[in-house]
């Protein structure tokens, strides 16, 4: 592939409202000590009443457009990764388009849970190969707080709401980050280990009946942990090999933010020192598809990622889906 895939801009948004571990101690039988030591999470952001996935996505998109020095009217495609869209129909991408005040662009949602951003990025690369002049908004947005059973301590402490966005184009610009490669895999036979079945057509509700537990995130935490570390490491090694790169050439490891222990375990397997591993999980918890662009935008803005850095992004999520991406900043 001779085409350069340019990240023209990055943006992010997290709701103002914050729930600390101390706040959760008042809701379920948990403790700040348990949550911090098992996950690294100290706070998470939660949407306000009336605030939806598309509202957050539009905010992140506006920041990415400003960062790209582009007008919203220049966009040609909107690719949205989410498992918590505002509605089944219309797609979240269509809702985002409406909130951005534009019409005409093709709009599509991608469903790959926590690997969603890399899946969406790869989709965007495909569109750019077909239409090299395209200007693609790739946006991830999650309102997981509305798909959580707030009485279930094994899940409710882990997640948060947020959005992250990137503008991707093809071209020659050398002063902007370039997506070098993306590799994606999945194993549907393990799908039942992490589910949100409610709302799917196999789980039809009858009018006026209350929803059951299937409406909320359900998972086998320990099993996910093992698969996550193994697959994030494996696919990252294969991606580096395919690009003729050694582990030692990675400047920044920026994994999906599911649990600090997972992030730490992946870093150790790669022999990457802690100071080169980016994590903001203490502030946002697991924001599923939004976690990677939220982290990328923050790491770039704060100078954690420096110009010229090679950034490796391993992800893992429900499905199971997993992937790895390489970006040269
Ligand atoms: N507060 C206090 N105690 C708790 C809590 C809580 N919030 N949750 C569970 N416990 C208890 C359990 O009941 C259990 O008690 P028991 O020993 O009396 O039975 C004990 O703590 C240990 O539970 P484990 O599940 O074994 O704890 P573990 O160390 O595995 O940590 C965790 C659980 C944090 C969920 C971990 O397994 C994990 O992070 N797994 C990955 C899951 C994940 O990231 N899911 C997100 C989806 S993946 C993706 O991003 C799509």
PDB file of C-alpha atoms and ligand atoms in Angstrom, residues 28-31 34-35 38-39 113-115 152-155 157-159 194 217 219-225 228 256-259 261-262 286 288 316-318, ligand 1:
ATOM      1  CA  UNK A  28     -22.806  -0.863  46.122  1.00  0.00           C
ATOM      2  CA  UNK A  29     -20.793  -3.028  48.534  1.00  0.00           C
ATOM      3  CA  UNK A  30     -17.324  -2.013  47.347  1.00  0.00           C
ATOM      4  CA  UNK A  31     -14.332   0.041  48.474  1.00  0.00           C
ATOM      5  CA  UNK A  34     -10.652  -2.808  46.091  1.00  0.00           C
ATOM      6  CA  UNK A  35     -11.341  -0.789  42.937  1.00  0.00           C
ATOM      7  CA  UNK A  38      -7.797  -4.413  41.181  1.00  0.00           C
ATOM      8  CA  UNK A  39      -8.266  -1.930  38.334  1.00  0.00           C
ATOM      9  CA  UNK A 113     -16.949  -3.183  21.460  1.00  0.00           C
ATOM     10  CA  UNK A 114     -13.638  -2.023  22.945  1.00  0.00           C
ATOM     11  CA  UNK A 115     -11.746  -2.676  19.691  1.00  0.00           C
ATOM     12  CA  UNK A 152     -23.916  -5.207  40.221  1.00  0.00           C
ATOM     13  CA  UNK A 153     -20.587  -4.355  41.862  1.00  0.00           C
ATOM     14  CA  UNK A 154     -18.660  -6.688  39.542  1.00  0.00           C
ATOM     15  CA  UNK A 155     -19.385  -4.434  36.538  1.00  0.00           C
ATOM     16  CA  UNK A 157     -17.211   0.106  39.067  1.00  0.00           C
ATOM     17  CA  UNK A 158     -15.350  -0.532  35.812  1.00  0.00           C
ATOM     18  CA  UNK A 159     -16.910   1.689  33.160  1.00  0.00           C
ATOM     19  CA  UNK A 194     -18.939 -10.580  27.512  1.00  0.00           C
ATOM     20  CA  UNK A 217     -23.191  -5.521  30.491  1.00  0.00           C
ATOM     21  CA  UNK A 219     -19.068 -10.591  31.788  1.00  0.00           C
ATOM     22  CA  UNK A 220     -16.672 -13.215  33.092  1.00  0.00           C
ATOM     23  CA  UNK A 221     -13.978 -10.840  34.341  1.00  0.00           C
ATOM     24  CA  UNK A 222     -11.201 -13.366  35.018  1.00  0.00           C
ATOM     25  CA  UNK A 223     -11.590 -15.128  31.663  1.00  0.00           C
ATOM     26  CA  UNK A 224     -11.589 -11.809  29.812  1.00  0.00           C
ATOM     27  CA  UNK A 225      -8.436 -10.777  31.640  1.00  0.00           C
ATOM     28  CA  UNK A 228      -7.108  -9.846  26.726  1.00  0.00           C
ATOM     29  CA  UNK A 256      -7.146   0.018  25.358  1.00  0.00           C
ATOM     30  CA  UNK A 257      -7.869   1.168  28.904  1.00  0.00           C
ATOM     31  CA  UNK A 258      -9.775  -1.765  30.472  1.00  0.00           C
ATOM     32  CA  UNK A 259      -7.834  -2.381  33.667  1.00  0.00           C
ATOM     33  CA  UNK A 261      -3.317  -4.613  35.544  1.00  0.00           C
ATOM     34  CA  UNK A 262      -4.012  -5.619  31.915  1.00  0.00           C
ATOM     35  CA  UNK A 286     -13.085   1.719  30.784  1.00  0.00           C
ATOM     36  CA  UNK A 288     -14.839   0.866  25.568  1.00  0.00           C
ATOM     37  CA  UNK A 316      -9.335  -6.111  23.145  1.00  0.00           C
ATOM     38  CA  UNK A 317     -13.103  -6.224  23.525  1.00  0.00           C
ATOM     39  CA  UNK A 318     -16.379  -8.110  23.433  1.00  0.00           C
TER      40      UNK A 318
HETATM   41  N1  LIG B   1     -15.884  -4.499  45.131  1.00  0.00           N
HETATM   42  C1  LIG B   1     -15.507  -5.386  46.063  1.00  0.00           C
HETATM   43  N2  LIG B   1     -15.409  -6.706  45.823  1.00  0.00           N
HETATM   44  C2  LIG B   1     -15.674  -7.124  44.581  1.00  0.00           C
HETATM   45  C3  LIG B   1     -16.070  -6.247  43.547  1.00  0.00           C
HETATM   46  C4  LIG B   1     -16.164  -4.893  43.875  1.00  0.00           C
HETATM   47  N3  LIG B   1     -16.522  -3.958  42.955  1.00  0.00           N
HETATM   48  N4  LIG B   1     -16.262  -6.961  42.425  1.00  0.00           N
HETATM   49  C5  LIG B   1     -15.999  -8.254  42.718  1.00  0.00           C
HETATM   50  N5  LIG B   1     -15.651  -8.338  44.025  1.00  0.00           N
HETATM   51  C6  LIG B   1     -15.269  -9.543  44.760  1.00  0.00           C
HETATM   52  C7  LIG B   1     -15.777 -10.817  44.142  1.00  0.00           C
HETATM   53  O1  LIG B   1     -17.097 -11.070  44.526  1.00  0.00           O
HETATM   54  C8  LIG B   1     -14.793 -11.840  44.656  1.00  0.00           C
HETATM   55  O2  LIG B   1     -15.178 -12.168  45.955  1.00  0.00           O
HETATM   56  P1  LIG B   1     -15.047 -13.696  46.476  1.00  0.00           P
HETATM   57  O3  LIG B   1     -13.572 -14.003  46.408  1.00  0.00           O
HETATM   58  O4  LIG B   1     -15.598 -13.629  47.845  1.00  0.00           O
HETATM   59  O5  LIG B   1     -15.859 -14.499  45.519  1.00  0.00           O
HETATM   60  C9  LIG B   1     -13.488 -11.058  44.755  1.00  0.00           C
HETATM   61  O6  LIG B   1     -13.840  -9.671  44.736  1.00  0.00           O
HETATM   62  C10 LIG B   1     -12.528 -11.360  43.631  1.00  0.00           C
HETATM   63  O7  LIG B   1     -13.225 -11.284  42.409  1.00  0.00           O
HETATM   64  P2  LIG B   1     -12.518 -11.586  41.032  1.00  0.00           P
HETATM   65  O8  LIG B   1     -13.533 -11.450  39.948  1.00  0.00           O
HETATM   66  O9  LIG B   1     -11.751 -12.839  41.116  1.00  0.00           O
HETATM   67  O10 LIG B   1     -11.482 -10.366  40.976  1.00  0.00           O
HETATM   68  P3  LIG B   1     -10.375 -10.088  39.917  1.00  0.00           P
HETATM   69  O11 LIG B   1      -9.089  -9.917  40.589  1.00  0.00           O
HETATM   70  O12 LIG B   1     -10.430 -11.028  38.749  1.00  0.00           O
HETATM   71  O13 LIG B   1     -10.803  -8.653  39.370  1.00  0.00           O
HETATM   72  C11 LIG B   1     -11.898  -7.645  37.495  1.00  0.00           C
HETATM   73  C12 LIG B   1     -12.061  -8.495  38.744  1.00  0.00           C
HETATM   74  C13 LIG B   1     -11.439  -6.248  37.934  1.00  0.00           C
HETATM   75  C14 LIG B   1     -13.231  -7.541  36.806  1.00  0.00           C
HETATM   76  C15 LIG B   1     -10.833  -8.271  36.586  1.00  0.00           C
HETATM   77  O14 LIG B   1     -11.081  -9.643  36.411  1.00  0.00           O
HETATM   78  C16 LIG B   1     -10.823  -7.616  35.239  1.00  0.00           C
HETATM   79  O15 LIG B   1     -10.544  -6.440  35.094  1.00  0.00           O
HETATM   80  N6  LIG B   1     -11.073  -8.372  34.181  1.00  0.00           N
HETATM   81  C17 LIG B   1     -11.154  -7.834  32.865  1.00  0.00           C
HETATM   82  C18 LIG B   1     -12.555  -7.449  32.668  1.00  0.00           C
HETATM   83  C19 LIG B   1     -12.695  -6.285  31.783  1.00  0.00           C
HETATM   84  O16 LIG B   1     -11.808  -5.525  31.549  1.00  0.00           O
HETATM   85  N7  LIG B   1     -13.894  -6.153  31.319  1.00  0.00           N
HETATM   86  C20 LIG B   1     -14.221  -5.072  30.548  1.00  0.00           C
HETATM   87  C21 LIG B   1     -14.563  -5.572  29.290  1.00  0.00           C
HETATM   88  S1  LIG B   1     -13.150  -5.944  28.316  1.00  0.00           S
HETATM   89  C22 LIG B   1     -13.285  -4.780  27.380  1.00  0.00           C
HETATM   90  O17 LIG B   1     -12.719  -3.777  27.612  1.00  0.00           O
HETATM   91  C23 LIG B   1     -14.406  -4.954  26.441  1.00  0.00           C
END
